[in-house]
PDB file of C-alpha atoms in Angstrom:
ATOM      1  CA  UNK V  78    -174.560 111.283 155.571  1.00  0.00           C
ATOM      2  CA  UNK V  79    -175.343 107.492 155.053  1.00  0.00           C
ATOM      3  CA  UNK V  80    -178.518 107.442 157.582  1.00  0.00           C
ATOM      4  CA  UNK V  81    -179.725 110.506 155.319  1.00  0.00           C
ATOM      5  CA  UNK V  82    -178.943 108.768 152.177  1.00  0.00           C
ATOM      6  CA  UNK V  83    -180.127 105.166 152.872  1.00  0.00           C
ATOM      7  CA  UNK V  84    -182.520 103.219 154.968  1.00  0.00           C
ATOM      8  CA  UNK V  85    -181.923  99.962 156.646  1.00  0.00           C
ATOM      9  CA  UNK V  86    -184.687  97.440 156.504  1.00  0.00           C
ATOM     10  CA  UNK V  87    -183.936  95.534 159.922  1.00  0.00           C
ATOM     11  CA  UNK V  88    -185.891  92.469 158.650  1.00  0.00           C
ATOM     12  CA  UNK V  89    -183.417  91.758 155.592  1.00  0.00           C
ATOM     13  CA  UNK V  90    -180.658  93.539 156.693  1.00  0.00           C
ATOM     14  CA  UNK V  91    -180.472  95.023 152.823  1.00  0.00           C
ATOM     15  CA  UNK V  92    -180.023  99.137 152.562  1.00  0.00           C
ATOM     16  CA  UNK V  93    -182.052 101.340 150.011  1.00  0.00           C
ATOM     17  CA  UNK V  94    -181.538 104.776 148.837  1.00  0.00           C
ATOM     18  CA  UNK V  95    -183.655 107.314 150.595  1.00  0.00           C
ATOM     19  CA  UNK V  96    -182.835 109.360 147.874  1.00  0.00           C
ATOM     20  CA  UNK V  97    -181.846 109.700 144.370  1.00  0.00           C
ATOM     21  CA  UNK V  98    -178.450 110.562 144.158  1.00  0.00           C
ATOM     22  CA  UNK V  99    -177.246 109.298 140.431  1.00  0.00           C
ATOM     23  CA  UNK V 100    -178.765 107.451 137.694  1.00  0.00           C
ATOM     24  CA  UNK V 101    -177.589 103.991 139.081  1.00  0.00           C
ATOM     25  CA  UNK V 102    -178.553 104.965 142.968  1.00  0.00           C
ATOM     26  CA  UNK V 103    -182.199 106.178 142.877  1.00  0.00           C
ATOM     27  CA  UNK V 104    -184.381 106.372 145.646  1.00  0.00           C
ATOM     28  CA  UNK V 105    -185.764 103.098 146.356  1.00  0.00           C
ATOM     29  CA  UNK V 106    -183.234 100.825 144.936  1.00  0.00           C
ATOM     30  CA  UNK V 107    -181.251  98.259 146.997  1.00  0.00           C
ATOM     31  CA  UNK V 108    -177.876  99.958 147.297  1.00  0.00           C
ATOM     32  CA  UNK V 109    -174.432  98.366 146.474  1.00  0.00           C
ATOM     33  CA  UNK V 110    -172.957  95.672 144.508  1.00  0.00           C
ATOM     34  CA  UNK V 111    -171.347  92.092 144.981  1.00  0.00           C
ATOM     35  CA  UNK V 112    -167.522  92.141 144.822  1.00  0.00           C
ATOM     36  CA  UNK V 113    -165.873  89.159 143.407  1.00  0.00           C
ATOM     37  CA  UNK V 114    -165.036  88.323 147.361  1.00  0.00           C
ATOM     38  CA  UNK V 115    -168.955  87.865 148.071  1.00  0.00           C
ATOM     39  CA  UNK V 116    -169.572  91.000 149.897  1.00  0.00           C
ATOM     40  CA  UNK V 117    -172.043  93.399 148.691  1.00  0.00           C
ATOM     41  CA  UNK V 118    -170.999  97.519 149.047  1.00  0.00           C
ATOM     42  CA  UNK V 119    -171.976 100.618 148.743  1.00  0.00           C
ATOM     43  CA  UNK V 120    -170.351 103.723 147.545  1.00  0.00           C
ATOM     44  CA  UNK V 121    -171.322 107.351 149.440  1.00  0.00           C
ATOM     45  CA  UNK V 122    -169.112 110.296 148.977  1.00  0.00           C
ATOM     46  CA  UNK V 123    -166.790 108.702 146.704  1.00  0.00           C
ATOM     47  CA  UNK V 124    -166.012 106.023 149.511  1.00  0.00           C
ATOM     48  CA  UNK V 125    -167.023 102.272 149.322  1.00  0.00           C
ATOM     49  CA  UNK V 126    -167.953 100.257 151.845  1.00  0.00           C
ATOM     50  CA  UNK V 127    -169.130  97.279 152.889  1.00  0.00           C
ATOM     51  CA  UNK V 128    -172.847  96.878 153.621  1.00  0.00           C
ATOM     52  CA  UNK V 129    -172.375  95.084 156.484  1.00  0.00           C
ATOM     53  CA  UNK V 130    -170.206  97.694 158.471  1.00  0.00           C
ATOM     54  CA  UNK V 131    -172.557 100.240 157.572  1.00  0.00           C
ATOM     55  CA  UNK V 132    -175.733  98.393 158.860  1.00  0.00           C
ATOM     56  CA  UNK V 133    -173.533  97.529 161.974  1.00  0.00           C
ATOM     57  CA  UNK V 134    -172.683 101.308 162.137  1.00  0.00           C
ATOM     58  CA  UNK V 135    -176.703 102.094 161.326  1.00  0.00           C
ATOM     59  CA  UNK V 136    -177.429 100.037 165.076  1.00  0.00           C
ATOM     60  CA  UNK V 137    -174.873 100.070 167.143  1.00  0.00           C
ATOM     61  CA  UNK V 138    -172.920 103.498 166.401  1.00  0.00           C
ATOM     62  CA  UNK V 139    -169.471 104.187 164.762  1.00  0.00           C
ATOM     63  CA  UNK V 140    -166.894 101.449 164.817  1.00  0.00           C
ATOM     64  CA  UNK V 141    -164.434 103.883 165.079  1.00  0.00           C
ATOM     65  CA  UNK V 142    -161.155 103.960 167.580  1.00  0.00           C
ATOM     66  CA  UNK V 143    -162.127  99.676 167.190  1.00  0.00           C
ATOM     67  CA  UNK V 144    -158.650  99.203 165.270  1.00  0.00           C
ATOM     68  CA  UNK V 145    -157.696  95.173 166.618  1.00  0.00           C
ATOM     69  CA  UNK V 146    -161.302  94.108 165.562  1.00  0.00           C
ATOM     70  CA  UNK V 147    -163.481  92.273 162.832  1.00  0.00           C
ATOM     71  CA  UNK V 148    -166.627  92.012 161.706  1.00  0.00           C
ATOM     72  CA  UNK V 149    -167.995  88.557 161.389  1.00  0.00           C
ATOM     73  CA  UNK V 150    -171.421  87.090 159.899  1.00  0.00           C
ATOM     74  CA  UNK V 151    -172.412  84.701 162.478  1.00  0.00           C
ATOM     75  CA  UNK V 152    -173.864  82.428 160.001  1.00  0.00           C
ATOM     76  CA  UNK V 153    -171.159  82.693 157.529  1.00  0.00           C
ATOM     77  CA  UNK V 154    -173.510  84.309 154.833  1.00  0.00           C
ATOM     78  CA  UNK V 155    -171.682  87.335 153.797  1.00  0.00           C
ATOM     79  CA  UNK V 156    -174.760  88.781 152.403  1.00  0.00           C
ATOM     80  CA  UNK V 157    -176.556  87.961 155.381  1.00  0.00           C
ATOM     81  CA  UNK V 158    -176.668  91.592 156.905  1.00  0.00           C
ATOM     82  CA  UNK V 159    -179.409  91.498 159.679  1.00  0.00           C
ATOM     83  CA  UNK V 160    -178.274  93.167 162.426  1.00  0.00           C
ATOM     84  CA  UNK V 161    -178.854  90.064 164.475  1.00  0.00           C
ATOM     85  CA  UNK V 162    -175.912  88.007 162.002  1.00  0.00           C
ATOM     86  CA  UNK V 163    -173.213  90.510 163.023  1.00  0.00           C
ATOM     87  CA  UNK V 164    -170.593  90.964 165.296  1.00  0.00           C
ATOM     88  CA  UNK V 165    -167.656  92.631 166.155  1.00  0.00           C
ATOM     89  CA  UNK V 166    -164.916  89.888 166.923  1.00  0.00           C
ATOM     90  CA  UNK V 167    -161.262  89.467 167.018  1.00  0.00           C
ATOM     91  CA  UNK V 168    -159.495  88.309 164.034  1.00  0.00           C
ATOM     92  CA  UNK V 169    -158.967  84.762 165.622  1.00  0.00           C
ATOM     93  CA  UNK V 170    -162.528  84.877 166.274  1.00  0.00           C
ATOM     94  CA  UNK V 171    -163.392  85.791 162.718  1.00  0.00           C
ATOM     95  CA  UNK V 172    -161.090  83.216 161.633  1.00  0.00           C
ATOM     96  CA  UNK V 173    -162.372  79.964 163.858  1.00  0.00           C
ATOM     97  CA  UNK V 174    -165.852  80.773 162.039  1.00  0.00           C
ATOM     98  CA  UNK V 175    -164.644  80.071 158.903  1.00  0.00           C
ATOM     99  CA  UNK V 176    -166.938  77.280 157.299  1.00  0.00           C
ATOM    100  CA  UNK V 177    -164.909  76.854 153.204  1.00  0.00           C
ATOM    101  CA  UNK V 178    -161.538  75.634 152.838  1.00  0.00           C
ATOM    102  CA  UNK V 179    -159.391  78.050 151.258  1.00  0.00           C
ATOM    103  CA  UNK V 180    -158.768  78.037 147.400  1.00  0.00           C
ATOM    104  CA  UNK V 181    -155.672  76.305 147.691  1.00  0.00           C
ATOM    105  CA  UNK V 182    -156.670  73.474 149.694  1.00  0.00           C
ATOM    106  CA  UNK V 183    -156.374  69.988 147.903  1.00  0.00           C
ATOM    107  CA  UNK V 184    -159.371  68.105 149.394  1.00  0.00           C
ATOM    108  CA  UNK V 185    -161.620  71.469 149.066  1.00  0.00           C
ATOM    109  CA  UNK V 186    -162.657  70.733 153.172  1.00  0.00           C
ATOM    110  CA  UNK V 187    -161.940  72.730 156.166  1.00  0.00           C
ATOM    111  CA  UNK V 188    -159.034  71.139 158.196  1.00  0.00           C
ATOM    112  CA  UNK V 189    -158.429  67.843 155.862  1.00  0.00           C
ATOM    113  CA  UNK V 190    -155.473  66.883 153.959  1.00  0.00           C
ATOM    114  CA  UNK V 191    -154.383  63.516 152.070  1.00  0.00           C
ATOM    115  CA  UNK V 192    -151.635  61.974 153.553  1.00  0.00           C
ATOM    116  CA  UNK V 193    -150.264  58.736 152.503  1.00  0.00           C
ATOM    117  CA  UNK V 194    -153.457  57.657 151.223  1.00  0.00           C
ATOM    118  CA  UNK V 195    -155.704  58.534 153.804  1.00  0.00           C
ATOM    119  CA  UNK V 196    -156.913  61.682 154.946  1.00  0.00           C
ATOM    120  CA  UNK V 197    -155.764  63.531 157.529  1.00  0.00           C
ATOM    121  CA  UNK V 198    -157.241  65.773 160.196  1.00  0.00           C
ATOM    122  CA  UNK V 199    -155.563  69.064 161.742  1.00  0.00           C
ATOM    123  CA  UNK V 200    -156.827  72.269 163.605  1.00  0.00           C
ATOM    124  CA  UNK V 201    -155.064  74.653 164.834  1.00  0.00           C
ATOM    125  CA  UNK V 202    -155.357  76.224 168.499  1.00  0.00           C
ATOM    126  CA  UNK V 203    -153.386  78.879 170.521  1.00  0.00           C
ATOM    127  CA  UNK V 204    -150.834  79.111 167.678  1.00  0.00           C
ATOM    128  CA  UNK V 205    -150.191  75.249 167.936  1.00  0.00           C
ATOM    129  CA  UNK V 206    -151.157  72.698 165.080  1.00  0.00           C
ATOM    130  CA  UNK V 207    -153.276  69.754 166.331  1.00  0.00           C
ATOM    131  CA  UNK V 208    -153.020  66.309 164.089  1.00  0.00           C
ATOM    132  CA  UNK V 209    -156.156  64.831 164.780  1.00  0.00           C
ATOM    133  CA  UNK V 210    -155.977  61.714 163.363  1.00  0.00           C
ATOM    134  CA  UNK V 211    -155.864  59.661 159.739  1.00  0.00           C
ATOM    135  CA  UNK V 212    -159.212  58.529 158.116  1.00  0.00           C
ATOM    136  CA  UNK V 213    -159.980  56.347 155.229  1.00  0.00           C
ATOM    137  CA  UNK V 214    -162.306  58.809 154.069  1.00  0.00           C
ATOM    138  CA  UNK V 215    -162.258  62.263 153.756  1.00  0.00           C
ATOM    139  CA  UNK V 216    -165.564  62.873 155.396  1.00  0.00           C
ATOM    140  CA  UNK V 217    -164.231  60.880 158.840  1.00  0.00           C
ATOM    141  CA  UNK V 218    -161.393  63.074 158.781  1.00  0.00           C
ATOM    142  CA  UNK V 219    -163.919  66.149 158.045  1.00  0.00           C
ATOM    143  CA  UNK V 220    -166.153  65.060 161.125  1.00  0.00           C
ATOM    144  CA  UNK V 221    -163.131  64.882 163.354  1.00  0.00           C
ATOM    145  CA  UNK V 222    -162.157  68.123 162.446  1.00  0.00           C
ATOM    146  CA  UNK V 223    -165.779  69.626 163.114  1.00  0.00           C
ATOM    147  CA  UNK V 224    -166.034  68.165 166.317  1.00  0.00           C
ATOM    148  CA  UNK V 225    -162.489  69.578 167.487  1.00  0.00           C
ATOM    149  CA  UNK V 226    -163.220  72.795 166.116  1.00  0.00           C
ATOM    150  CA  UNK V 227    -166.575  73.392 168.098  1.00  0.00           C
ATOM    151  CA  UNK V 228    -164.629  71.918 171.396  1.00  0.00           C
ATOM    152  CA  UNK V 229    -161.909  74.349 170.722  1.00  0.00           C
ATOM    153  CA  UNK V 230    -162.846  77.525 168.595  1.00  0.00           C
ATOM    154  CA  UNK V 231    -164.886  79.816 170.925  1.00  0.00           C
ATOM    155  CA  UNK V 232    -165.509  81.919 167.698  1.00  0.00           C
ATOM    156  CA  UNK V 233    -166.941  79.237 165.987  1.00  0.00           C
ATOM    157  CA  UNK V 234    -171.008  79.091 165.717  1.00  0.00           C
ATOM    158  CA  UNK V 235    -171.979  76.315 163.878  1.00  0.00           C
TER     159      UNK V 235
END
């Protein structure tokens, strides 16, 4: 059903509808939405899914059976859906090519906290917390971090 009802342009990695289905998805349009989480998806058959497994699944086949996987953008642009940005990973993978701090972090950058008024460093490998070091600034501790993380994190690609 999806390859009948939308076509991939390879190029931008954005689907359209092949054809008109409801008022909202007419032939031609760009198909799907942008969540709240940064993902755009599409609905088909009452189902919604994300645009990037379906262009995966448009390439490479069904990712069916593929339970203990993930699919990651390479570049970290989740609307970045060109075949050539995605990959099937595990979920450590997925998670060493994380490139934003979670909402809850305090200094709003990947792998630094303050601690007693300096920054601190810390990654996290095999399960095991690394303390990397106290900086004066947050960007030291933010470069130590980065340069751990691509020593360490196979999955990371930046």
């Amino acid at each position: 059903r999806i390859n009948y009802a939308l076509r991939l342009d390879s190029a931008t990695g954005e689907l359209y509808w092949k054809v008109t289905l409801s008022k909202r998805n007419k032939a031609g349009n760009m198909a799907g939405s942008i969540g709240k989480d940064g993902y755009r998806r599409t609905t088909i058959d009452g189902v919604r899914l994300p645009n990037h497994r379906i262009v995966y699944a448009m390439v490479h086949g069904p990712i069916i059976g593929k339970v203990d996987v993930d699919m990651d953008h390479i570049d970290g642009n989740r609307l970045n859906n060109i075949p050539a940005n995605l990959r099937l990973v595990s979920r450590t993978a997925n998670t060493q090519n994380r490139r934003k701090a979670q909402s809850k972090s305090i200094t709003g950058v990947l792998g630094v906290r303050p601690h007693r008024s300096k920054y601190q460093a810390l990654i996290r490998h095999n399960g095991v917390q690394i303390i990397l070091g106290s900086f004066d600034t947050v960007e030291e501790a933010s470069t130590a971090y980065m340069e751990a993380k691509r020593r360490l994190h196979l999955g990371c690609t930046f």
